mmCIF file of C-alpha atoms in Angstrom:
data_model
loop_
_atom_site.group_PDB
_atom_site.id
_atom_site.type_symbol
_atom_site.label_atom_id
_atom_site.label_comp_id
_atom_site.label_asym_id
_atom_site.label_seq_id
_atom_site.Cartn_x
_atom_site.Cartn_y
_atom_site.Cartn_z
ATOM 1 C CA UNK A 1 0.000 0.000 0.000
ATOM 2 C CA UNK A 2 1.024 3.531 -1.205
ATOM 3 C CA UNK A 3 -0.113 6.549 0.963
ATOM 4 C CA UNK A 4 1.025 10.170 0.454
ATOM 5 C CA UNK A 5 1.317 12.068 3.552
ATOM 6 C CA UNK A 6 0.863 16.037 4.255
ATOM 7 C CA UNK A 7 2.302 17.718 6.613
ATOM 8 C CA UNK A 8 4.013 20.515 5.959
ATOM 9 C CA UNK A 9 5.430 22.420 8.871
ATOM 10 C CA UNK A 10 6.062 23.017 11.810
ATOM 11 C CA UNK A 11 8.708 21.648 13.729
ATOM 12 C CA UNK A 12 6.783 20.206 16.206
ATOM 13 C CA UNK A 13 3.840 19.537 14.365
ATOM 14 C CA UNK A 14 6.274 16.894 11.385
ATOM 15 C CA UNK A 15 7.596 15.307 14.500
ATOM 16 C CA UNK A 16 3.930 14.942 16.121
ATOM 17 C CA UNK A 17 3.352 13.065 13.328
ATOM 18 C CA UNK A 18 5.764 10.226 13.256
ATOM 19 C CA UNK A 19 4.085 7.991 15.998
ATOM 20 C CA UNK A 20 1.239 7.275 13.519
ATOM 21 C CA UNK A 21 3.627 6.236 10.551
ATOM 22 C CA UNK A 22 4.681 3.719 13.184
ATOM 23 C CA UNK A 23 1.366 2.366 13.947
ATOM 24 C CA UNK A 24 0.478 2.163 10.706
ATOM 25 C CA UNK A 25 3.780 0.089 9.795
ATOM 26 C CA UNK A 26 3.083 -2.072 12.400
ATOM 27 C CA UNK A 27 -0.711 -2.351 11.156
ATOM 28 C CA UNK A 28 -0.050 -2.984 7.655
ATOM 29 C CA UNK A 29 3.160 -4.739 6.951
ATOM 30 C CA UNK A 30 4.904 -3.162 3.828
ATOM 31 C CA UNK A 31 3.003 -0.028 3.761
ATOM 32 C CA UNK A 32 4.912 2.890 2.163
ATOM 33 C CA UNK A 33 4.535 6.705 2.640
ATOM 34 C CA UNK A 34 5.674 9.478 0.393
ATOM 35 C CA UNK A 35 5.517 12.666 2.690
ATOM 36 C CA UNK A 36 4.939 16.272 1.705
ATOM 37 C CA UNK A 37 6.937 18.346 3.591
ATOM 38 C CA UNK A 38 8.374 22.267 3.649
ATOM 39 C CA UNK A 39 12.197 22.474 2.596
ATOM 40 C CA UNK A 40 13.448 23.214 5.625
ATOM 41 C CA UNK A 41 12.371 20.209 7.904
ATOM 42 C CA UNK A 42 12.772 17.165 5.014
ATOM 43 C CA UNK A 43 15.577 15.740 6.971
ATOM 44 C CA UNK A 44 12.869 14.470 9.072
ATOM 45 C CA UNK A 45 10.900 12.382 7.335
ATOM 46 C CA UNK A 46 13.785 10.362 5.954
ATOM 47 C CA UNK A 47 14.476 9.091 9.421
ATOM 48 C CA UNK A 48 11.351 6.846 9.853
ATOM 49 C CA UNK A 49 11.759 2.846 8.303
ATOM 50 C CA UNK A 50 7.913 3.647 6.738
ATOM 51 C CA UNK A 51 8.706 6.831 4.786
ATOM 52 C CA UNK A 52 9.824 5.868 0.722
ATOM 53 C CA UNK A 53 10.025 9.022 -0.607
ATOM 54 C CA UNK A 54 10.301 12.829 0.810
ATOM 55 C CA UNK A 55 8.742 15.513 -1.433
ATOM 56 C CA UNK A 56 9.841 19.232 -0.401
ATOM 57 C CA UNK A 57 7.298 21.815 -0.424
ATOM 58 C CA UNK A 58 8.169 25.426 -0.384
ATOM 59 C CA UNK A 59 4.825 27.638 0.280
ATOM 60 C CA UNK A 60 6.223 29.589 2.986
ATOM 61 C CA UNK A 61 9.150 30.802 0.705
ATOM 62 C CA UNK A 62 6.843 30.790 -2.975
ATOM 63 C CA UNK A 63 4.693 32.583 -1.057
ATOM 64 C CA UNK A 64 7.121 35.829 -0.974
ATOM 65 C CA UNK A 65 7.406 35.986 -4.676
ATOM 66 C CA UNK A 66 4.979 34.051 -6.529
ATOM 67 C CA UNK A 67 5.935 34.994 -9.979
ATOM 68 C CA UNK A 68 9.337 34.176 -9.452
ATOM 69 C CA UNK A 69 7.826 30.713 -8.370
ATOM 70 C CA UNK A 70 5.760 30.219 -11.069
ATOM 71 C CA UNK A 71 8.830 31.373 -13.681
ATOM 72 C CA UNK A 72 11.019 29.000 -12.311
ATOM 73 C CA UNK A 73 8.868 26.086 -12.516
ATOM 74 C CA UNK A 74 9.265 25.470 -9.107
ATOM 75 C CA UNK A 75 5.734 24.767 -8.774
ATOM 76 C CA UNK A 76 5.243 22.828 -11.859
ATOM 77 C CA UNK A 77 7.571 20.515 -10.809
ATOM 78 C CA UNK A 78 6.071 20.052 -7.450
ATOM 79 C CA UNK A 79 3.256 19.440 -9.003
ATOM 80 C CA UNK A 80 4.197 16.427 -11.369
ATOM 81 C CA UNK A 81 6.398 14.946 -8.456
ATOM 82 C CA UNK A 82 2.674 14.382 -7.111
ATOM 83 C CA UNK A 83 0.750 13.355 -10.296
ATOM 84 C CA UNK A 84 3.716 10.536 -11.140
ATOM 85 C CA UNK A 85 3.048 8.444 -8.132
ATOM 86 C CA UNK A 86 -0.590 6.580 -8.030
ATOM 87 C CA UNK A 87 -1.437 6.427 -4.227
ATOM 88 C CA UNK A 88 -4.014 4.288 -2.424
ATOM 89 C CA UNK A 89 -4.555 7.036 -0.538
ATOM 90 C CA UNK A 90 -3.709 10.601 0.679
ATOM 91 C CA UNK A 91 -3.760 11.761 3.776
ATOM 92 C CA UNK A 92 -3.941 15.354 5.060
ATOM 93 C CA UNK A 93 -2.741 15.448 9.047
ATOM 94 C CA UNK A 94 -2.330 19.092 9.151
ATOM 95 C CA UNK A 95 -5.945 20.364 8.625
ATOM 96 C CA UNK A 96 -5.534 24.046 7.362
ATOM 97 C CA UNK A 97 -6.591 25.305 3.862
ATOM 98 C CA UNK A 98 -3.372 25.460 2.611
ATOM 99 C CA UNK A 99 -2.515 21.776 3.254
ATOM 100 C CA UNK A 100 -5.886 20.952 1.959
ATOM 101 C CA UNK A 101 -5.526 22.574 -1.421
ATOM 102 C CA UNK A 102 -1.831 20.395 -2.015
ATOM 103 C CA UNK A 103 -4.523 16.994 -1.846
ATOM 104 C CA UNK A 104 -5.755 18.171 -5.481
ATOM 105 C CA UNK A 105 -2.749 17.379 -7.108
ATOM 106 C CA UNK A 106 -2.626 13.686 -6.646
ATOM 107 C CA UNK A 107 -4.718 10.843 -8.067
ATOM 108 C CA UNK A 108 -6.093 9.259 -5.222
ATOM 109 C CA UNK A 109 -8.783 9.300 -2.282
ATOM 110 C CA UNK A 110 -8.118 12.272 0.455
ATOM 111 C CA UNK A 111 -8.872 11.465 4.218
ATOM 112 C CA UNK A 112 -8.380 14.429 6.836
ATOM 113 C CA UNK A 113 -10.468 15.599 9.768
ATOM 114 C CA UNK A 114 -13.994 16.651 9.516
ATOM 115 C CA UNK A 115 -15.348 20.183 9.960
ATOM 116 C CA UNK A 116 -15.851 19.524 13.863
ATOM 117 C CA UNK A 117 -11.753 18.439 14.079
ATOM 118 C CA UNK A 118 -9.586 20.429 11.707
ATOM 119 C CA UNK A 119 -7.972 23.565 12.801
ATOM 120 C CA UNK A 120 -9.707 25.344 9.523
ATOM 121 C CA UNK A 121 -13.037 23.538 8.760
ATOM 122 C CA UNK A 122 -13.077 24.829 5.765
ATOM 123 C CA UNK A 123 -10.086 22.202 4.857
ATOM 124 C CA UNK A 124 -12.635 19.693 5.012
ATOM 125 C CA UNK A 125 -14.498 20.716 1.835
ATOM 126 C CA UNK A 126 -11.501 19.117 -0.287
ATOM 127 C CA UNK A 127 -11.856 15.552 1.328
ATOM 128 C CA UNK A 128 -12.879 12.318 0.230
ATOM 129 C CA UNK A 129 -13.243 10.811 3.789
ATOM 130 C CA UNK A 130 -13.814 12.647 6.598
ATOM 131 C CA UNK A 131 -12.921 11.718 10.352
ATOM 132 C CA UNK A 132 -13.408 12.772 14.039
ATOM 133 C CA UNK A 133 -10.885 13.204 16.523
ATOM 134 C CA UNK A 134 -11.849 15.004 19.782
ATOM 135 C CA UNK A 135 -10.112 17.720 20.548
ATOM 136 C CA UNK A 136 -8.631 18.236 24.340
ATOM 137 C CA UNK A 137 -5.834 16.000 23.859
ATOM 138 C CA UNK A 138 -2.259 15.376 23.155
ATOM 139 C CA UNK A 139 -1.353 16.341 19.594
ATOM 140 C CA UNK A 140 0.541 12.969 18.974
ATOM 141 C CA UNK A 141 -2.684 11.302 19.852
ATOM 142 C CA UNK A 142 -4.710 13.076 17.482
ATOM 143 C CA UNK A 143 -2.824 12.124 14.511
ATOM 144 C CA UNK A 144 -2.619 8.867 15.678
ATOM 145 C CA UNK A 145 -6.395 8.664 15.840
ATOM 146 C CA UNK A 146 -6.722 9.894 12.545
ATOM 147 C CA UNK A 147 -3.949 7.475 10.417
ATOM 148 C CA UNK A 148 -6.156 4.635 12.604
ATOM 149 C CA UNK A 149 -9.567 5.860 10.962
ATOM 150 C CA UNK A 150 -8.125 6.319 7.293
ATOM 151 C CA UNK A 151 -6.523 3.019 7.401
ATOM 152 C CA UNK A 152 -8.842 0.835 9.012
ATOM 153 C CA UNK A 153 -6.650 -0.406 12.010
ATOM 154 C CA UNK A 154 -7.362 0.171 15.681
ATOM 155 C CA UNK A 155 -4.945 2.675 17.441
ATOM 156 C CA UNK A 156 -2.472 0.534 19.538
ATOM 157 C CA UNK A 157 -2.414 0.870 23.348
ATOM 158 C CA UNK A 158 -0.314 2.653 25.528
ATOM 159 C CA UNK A 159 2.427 5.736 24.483
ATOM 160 C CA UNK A 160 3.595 6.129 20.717
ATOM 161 C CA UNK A 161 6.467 5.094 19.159
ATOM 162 C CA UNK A 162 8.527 7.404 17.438
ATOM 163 C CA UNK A 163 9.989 5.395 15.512
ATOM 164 C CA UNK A 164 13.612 6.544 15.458
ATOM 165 C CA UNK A 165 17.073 4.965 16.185
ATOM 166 C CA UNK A 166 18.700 7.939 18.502
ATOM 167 C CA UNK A 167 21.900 5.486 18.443
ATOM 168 C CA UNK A 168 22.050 5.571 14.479
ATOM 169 C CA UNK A 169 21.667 9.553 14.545
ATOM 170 C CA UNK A 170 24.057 10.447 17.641
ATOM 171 C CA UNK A 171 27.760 11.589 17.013
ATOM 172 C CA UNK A 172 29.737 8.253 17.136
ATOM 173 C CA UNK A 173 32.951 10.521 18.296
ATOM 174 C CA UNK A 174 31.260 10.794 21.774
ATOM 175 C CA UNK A 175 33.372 12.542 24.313
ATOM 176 C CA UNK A 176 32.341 14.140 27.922
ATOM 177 C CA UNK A 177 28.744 13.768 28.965
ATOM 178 C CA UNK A 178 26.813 17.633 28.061
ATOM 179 C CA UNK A 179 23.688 18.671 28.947
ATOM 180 C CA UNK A 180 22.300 20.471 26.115
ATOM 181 C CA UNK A 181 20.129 23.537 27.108
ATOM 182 C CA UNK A 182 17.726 24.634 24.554
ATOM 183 C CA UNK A 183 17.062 27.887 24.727
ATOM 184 C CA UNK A 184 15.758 29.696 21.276
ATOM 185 C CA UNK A 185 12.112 29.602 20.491
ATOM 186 C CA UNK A 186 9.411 31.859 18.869
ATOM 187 C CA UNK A 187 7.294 33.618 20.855
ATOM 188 C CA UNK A 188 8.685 36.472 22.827
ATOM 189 C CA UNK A 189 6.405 34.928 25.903
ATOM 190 C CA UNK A 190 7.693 31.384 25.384
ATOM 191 C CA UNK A 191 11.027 32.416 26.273
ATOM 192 C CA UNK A 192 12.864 31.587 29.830
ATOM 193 C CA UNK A 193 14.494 34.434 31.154
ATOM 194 C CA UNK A 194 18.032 34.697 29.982
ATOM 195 C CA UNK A 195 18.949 35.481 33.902
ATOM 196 C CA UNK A 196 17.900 32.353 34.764
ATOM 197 C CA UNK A 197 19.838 30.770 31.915
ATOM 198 C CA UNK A 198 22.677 31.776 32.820
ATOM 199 C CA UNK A 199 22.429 31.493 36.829
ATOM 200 C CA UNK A 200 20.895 27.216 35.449
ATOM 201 C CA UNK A 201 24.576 27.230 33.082
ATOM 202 C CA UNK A 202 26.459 28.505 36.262
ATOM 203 C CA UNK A 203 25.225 25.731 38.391
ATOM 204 C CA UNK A 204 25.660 23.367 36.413
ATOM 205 C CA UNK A 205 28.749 23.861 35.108
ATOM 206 C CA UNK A 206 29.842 24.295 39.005
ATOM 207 C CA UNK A 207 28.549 20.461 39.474
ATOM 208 C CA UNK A 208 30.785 19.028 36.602
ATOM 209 C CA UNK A 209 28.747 19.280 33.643
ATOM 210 C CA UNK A 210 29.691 20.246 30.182
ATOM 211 C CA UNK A 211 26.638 22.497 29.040
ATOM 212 C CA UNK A 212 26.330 23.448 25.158
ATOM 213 C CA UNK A 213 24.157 26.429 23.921
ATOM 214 C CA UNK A 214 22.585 25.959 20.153
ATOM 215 C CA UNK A 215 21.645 28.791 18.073
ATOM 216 C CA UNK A 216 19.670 29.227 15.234
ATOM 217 C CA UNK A 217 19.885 32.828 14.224
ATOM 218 C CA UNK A 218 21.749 36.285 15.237
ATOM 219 C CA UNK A 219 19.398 36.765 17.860
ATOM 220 C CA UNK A 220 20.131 33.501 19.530
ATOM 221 C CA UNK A 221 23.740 33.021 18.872
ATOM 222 C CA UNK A 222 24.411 36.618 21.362
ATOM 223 C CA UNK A 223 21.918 35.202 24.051
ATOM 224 C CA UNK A 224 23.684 32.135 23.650
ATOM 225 C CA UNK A 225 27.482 33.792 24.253
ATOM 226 C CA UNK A 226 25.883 35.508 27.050
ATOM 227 C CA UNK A 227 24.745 32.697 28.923
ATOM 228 C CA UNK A 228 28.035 31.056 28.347
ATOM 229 C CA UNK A 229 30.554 33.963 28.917
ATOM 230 C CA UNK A 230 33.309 33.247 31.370
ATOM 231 C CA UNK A 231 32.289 29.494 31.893
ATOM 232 C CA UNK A 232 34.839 27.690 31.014
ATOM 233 C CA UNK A 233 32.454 23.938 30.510
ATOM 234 C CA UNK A 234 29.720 26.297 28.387
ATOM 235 C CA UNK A 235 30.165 25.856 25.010
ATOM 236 C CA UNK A 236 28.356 27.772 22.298
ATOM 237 C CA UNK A 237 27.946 25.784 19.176
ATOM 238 C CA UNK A 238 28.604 26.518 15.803
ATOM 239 C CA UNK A 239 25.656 26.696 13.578
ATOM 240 C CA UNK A 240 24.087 23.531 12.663
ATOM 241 C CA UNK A 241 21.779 21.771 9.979
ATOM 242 C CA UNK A 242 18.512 19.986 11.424
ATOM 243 C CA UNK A 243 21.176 16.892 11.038
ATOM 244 C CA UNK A 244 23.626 18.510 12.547
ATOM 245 C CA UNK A 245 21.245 19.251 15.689
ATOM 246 C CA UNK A 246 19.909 16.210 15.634
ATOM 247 C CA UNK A 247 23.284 14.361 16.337
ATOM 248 C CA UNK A 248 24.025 16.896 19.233
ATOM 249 C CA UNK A 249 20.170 16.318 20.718
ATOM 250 C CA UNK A 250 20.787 12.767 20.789
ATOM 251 C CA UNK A 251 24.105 12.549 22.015
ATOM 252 C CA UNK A 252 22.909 14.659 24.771
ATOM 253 C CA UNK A 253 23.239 13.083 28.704
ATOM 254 C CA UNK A 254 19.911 15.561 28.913
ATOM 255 C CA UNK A 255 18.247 18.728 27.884
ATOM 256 C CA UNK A 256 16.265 21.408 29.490
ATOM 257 C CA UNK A 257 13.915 23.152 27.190
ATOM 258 C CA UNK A 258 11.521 25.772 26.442
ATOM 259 C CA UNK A 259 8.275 25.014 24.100
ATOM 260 C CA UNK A 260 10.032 24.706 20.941
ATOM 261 C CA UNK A 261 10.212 22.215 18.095
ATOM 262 C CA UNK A 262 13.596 20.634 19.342
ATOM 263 C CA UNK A 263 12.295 19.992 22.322
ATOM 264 C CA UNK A 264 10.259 17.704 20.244
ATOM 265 C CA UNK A 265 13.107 16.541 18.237
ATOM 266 C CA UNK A 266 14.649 15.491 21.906
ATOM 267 C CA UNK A 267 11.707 13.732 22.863
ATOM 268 C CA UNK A 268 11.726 11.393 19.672
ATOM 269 C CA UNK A 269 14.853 10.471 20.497
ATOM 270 C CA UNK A 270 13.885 9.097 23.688
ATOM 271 C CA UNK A 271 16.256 12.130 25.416
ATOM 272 C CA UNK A 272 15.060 12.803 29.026
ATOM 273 C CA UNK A 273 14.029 16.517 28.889
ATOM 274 C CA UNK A 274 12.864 18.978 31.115
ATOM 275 C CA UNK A 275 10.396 21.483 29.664
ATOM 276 C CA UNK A 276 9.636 24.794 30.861
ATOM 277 C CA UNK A 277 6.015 26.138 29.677
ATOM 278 C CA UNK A 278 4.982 29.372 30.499
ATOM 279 C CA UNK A 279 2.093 30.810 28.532
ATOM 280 C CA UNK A 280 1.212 27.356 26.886
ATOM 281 C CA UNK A 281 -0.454 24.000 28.087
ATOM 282 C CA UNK A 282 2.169 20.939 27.786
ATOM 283 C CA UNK A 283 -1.470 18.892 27.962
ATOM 284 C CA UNK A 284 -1.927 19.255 24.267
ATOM 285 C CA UNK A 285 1.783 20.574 22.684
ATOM 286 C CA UNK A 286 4.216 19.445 25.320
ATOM 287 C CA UNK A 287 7.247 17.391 24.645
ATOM 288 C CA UNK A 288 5.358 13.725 24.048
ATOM 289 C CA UNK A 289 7.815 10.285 25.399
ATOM 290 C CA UNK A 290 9.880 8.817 27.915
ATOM 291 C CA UNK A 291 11.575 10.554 30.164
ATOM 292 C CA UNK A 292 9.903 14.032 29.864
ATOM 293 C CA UNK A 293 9.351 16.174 32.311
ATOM 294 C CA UNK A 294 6.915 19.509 32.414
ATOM 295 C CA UNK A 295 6.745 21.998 34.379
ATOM 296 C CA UNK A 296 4.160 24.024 33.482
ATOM 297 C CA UNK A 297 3.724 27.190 35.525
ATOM 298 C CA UNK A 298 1.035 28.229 37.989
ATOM 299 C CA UNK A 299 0.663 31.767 37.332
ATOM 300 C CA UNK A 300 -3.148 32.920 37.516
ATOM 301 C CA UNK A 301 -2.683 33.510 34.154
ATOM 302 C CA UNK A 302 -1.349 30.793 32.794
ATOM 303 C CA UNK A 303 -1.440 29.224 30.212
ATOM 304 C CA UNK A 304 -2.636 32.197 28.520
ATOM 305 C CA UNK A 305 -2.153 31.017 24.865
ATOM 306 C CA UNK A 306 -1.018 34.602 24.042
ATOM 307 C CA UNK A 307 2.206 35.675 21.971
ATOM 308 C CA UNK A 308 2.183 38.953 23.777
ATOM 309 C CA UNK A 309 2.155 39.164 27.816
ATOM 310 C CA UNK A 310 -0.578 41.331 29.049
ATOM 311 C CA UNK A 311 -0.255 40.946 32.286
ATOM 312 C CA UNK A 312 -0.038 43.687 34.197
ATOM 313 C CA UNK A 313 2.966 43.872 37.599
ATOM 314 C CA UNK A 314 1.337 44.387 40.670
ATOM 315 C CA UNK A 315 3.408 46.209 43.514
ATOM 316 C CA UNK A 316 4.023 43.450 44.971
ATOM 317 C CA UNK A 317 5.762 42.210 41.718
ATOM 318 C CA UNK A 318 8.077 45.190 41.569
ATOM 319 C CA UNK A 319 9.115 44.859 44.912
ATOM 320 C CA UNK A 320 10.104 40.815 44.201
ATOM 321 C CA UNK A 321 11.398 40.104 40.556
ATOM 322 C CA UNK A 322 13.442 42.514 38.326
ATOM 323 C CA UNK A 323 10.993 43.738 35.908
ATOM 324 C CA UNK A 324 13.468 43.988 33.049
ATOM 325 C CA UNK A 325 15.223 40.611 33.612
ATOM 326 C CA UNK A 326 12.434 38.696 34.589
ATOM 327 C CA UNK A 327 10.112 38.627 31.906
ATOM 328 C CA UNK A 328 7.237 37.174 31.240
ATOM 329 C CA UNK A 329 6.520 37.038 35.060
ATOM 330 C CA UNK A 330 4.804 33.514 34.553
ATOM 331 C CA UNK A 331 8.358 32.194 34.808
ATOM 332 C CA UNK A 332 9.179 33.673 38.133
ATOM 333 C CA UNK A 333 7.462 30.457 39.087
ATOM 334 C CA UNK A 334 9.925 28.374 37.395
ATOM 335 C CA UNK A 335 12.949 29.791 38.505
ATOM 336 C CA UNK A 336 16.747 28.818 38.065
ATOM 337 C CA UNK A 337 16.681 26.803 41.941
ATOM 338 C CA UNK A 338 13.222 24.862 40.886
ATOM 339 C CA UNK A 339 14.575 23.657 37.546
ATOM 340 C CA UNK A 340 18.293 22.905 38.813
ATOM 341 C CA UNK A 341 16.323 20.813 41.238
ATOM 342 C CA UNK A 342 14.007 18.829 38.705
ATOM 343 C CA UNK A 343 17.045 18.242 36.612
ATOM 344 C CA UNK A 344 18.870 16.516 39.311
ATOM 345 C CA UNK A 345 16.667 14.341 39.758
ATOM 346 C CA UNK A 346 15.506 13.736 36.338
ATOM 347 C CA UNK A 347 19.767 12.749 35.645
ATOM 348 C CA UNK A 348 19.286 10.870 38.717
ATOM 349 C CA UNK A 349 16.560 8.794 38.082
ATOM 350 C CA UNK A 350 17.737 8.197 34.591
ATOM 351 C CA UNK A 351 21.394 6.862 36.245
ATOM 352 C CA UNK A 352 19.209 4.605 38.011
ATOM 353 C CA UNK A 353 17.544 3.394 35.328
#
């Protein structure tokens, strides 16, 4: 059996999805996917036993300069890497519009959600087969759900399977055990204060530990020599392919984490993490395996879902946290002491183990 897969972006949401290509596998011996995927995350896909073929998409970059797209004939060949293949089935996990319109390229049936489950309803309209999946649950789970539906198989018990081989992707050189703090994500409110960054790098690096610092952009790479300035076990990396990362994630003793997609990438490789979640609910987007810790904060307004804080200090706040330094304020109930203290015992329960 031939399937194509869509989904697209982001980060998190590609590696959401691998669980289900597992179940299926396991479902339906010899069943092959082809996966539509943006450019910048097709490394992924590759990685899974299930996955035949990986077919880059580009929308968020043809979407800047659509005639130069269409003169190129970018998007004529995209579109004939679809039509070549006949396909038992396609399958659209993401749900949006955009995602939706991709489906009417190839020749086969399209399953997705149904109005009630899809992020955009309207997405719906272009499917063959339509499914429920509640919502109020973990993202992995909901894909999961969905593959199970379109294929006919019932969802296997207990936690998903990633499908991975962290051994196969780590950095065979090895060397000292690191912790591997992740640090960079998108939202301004996701992030951990950089304070407590650096007073987390200090302590550790006082215990023993070799800490490295990954960047992803300008902005990152000077938090990142920040945090690490003057400590001589903090090491800033250079900057790294979604390969490259990948080795470092799983050749990682642990990793501490805010909500960002290699957080997710650390949980697939069965990584013990400890993720920090401020203004978002590790319920339905938090890192998803073994060995994965949240802390999710207990401000009274939080999770507030929001990419800008609007919370507003009370005097009380200005006389305990450093306005400047300690922002969002949701955090200030996650500090540096609290997650030094779930790490422990996170690298202590995994020495056990």
């Amino acid at each position: 059996m031939r399937v194509l897969l869509i989904k697209t972006s982001s980060l998190g949401d590609v590696i959401h999805t691998l669980p289900a290509l597992t179940d299926a596998a396991r479902a339906i011996p010899g069943i092959q996917f082809d996966w539509v995927v943006e450019e910048g995350f097709a490394e992924i896909p590759a990685w899974h036993p299930a996955v035949a073929r990986v077919i880059p998409v580009a929308i968020r970059r043809w979407r800047k300069n659509l005639w130069q797209t269409l003169k190129s004939g970018e998007w004529r060949r995209f579109k004939r890497r679809l039509r070549e293949t006949r396909y038992d089935l396609v399958i659209d996990a993401q749900g949006l519009l955009k995602s939706a319109l991709l489906t009417r390229y190839a020749k086969a049936p399209v399953a997705g959600l149904d109005r009630d489950s899809a992020r955009e309803p309207v997405a719906s309209r272009f499917y063959d087969r339509c499914y429920p999946v509640a919502w109020g649950q973990h993202a992995v789970d909901r894909v999961r759900q969905l593959f199970a539906q379109a294929l006919d198989y019932r969802v296997p018990e207990g936690m998903g399977n990633y499908g991975l081989n962290r051994a196969a992707l780590a950095d065979a050189q090895g060397g000292a055990p690191y912790l591997l703090f992740l640090h960079g994500t998108t939202w301004d409110t996701k992030h951990w204060p950089e304070k407590y960054w650096r007073e987390l790098t200090e302590r550790a690096c006082e215990h023993g530990w070799h800490v490295r610092l990954p960047w992803g952009n300008p902005t990152e790479k000077a938090r990142a020599e920040r945090i690490a300035e003057g400590l001589e076990n903090a090491a800033v990396l250079p900057r790294l392919s979604l390969a490259g990362m990948a080795k470092v994630v799983a050749g990682a003793r642990a990793c501490v984490a805010v909500d960002t997609g290699l957080g997710h990438l650390a949980a697939a490789l069965d990584v013990p993490t400890l993720s920090l979640y401020g203004p978002t609910n590790p319920g339905f987007t938090g890192a998803y395996g073994r060995a994965q810790i949240h802390l999710g904060s207990d401000f009274p307004c939080a999770p507030c879902l929001k990419k800008t804080c609007a919370y507003k200090p009370t005097a009380e706040d200005r006389r305990l946290f450093d306005l400047t330094r300690e922002q969002p304020l949701c955090f200030t109930r996650l500090n540096p002491q609290r997650v030094a203290t779930q790490l422990e015992a996170l690298l202590l329960t995994e020495d056990i183990h």
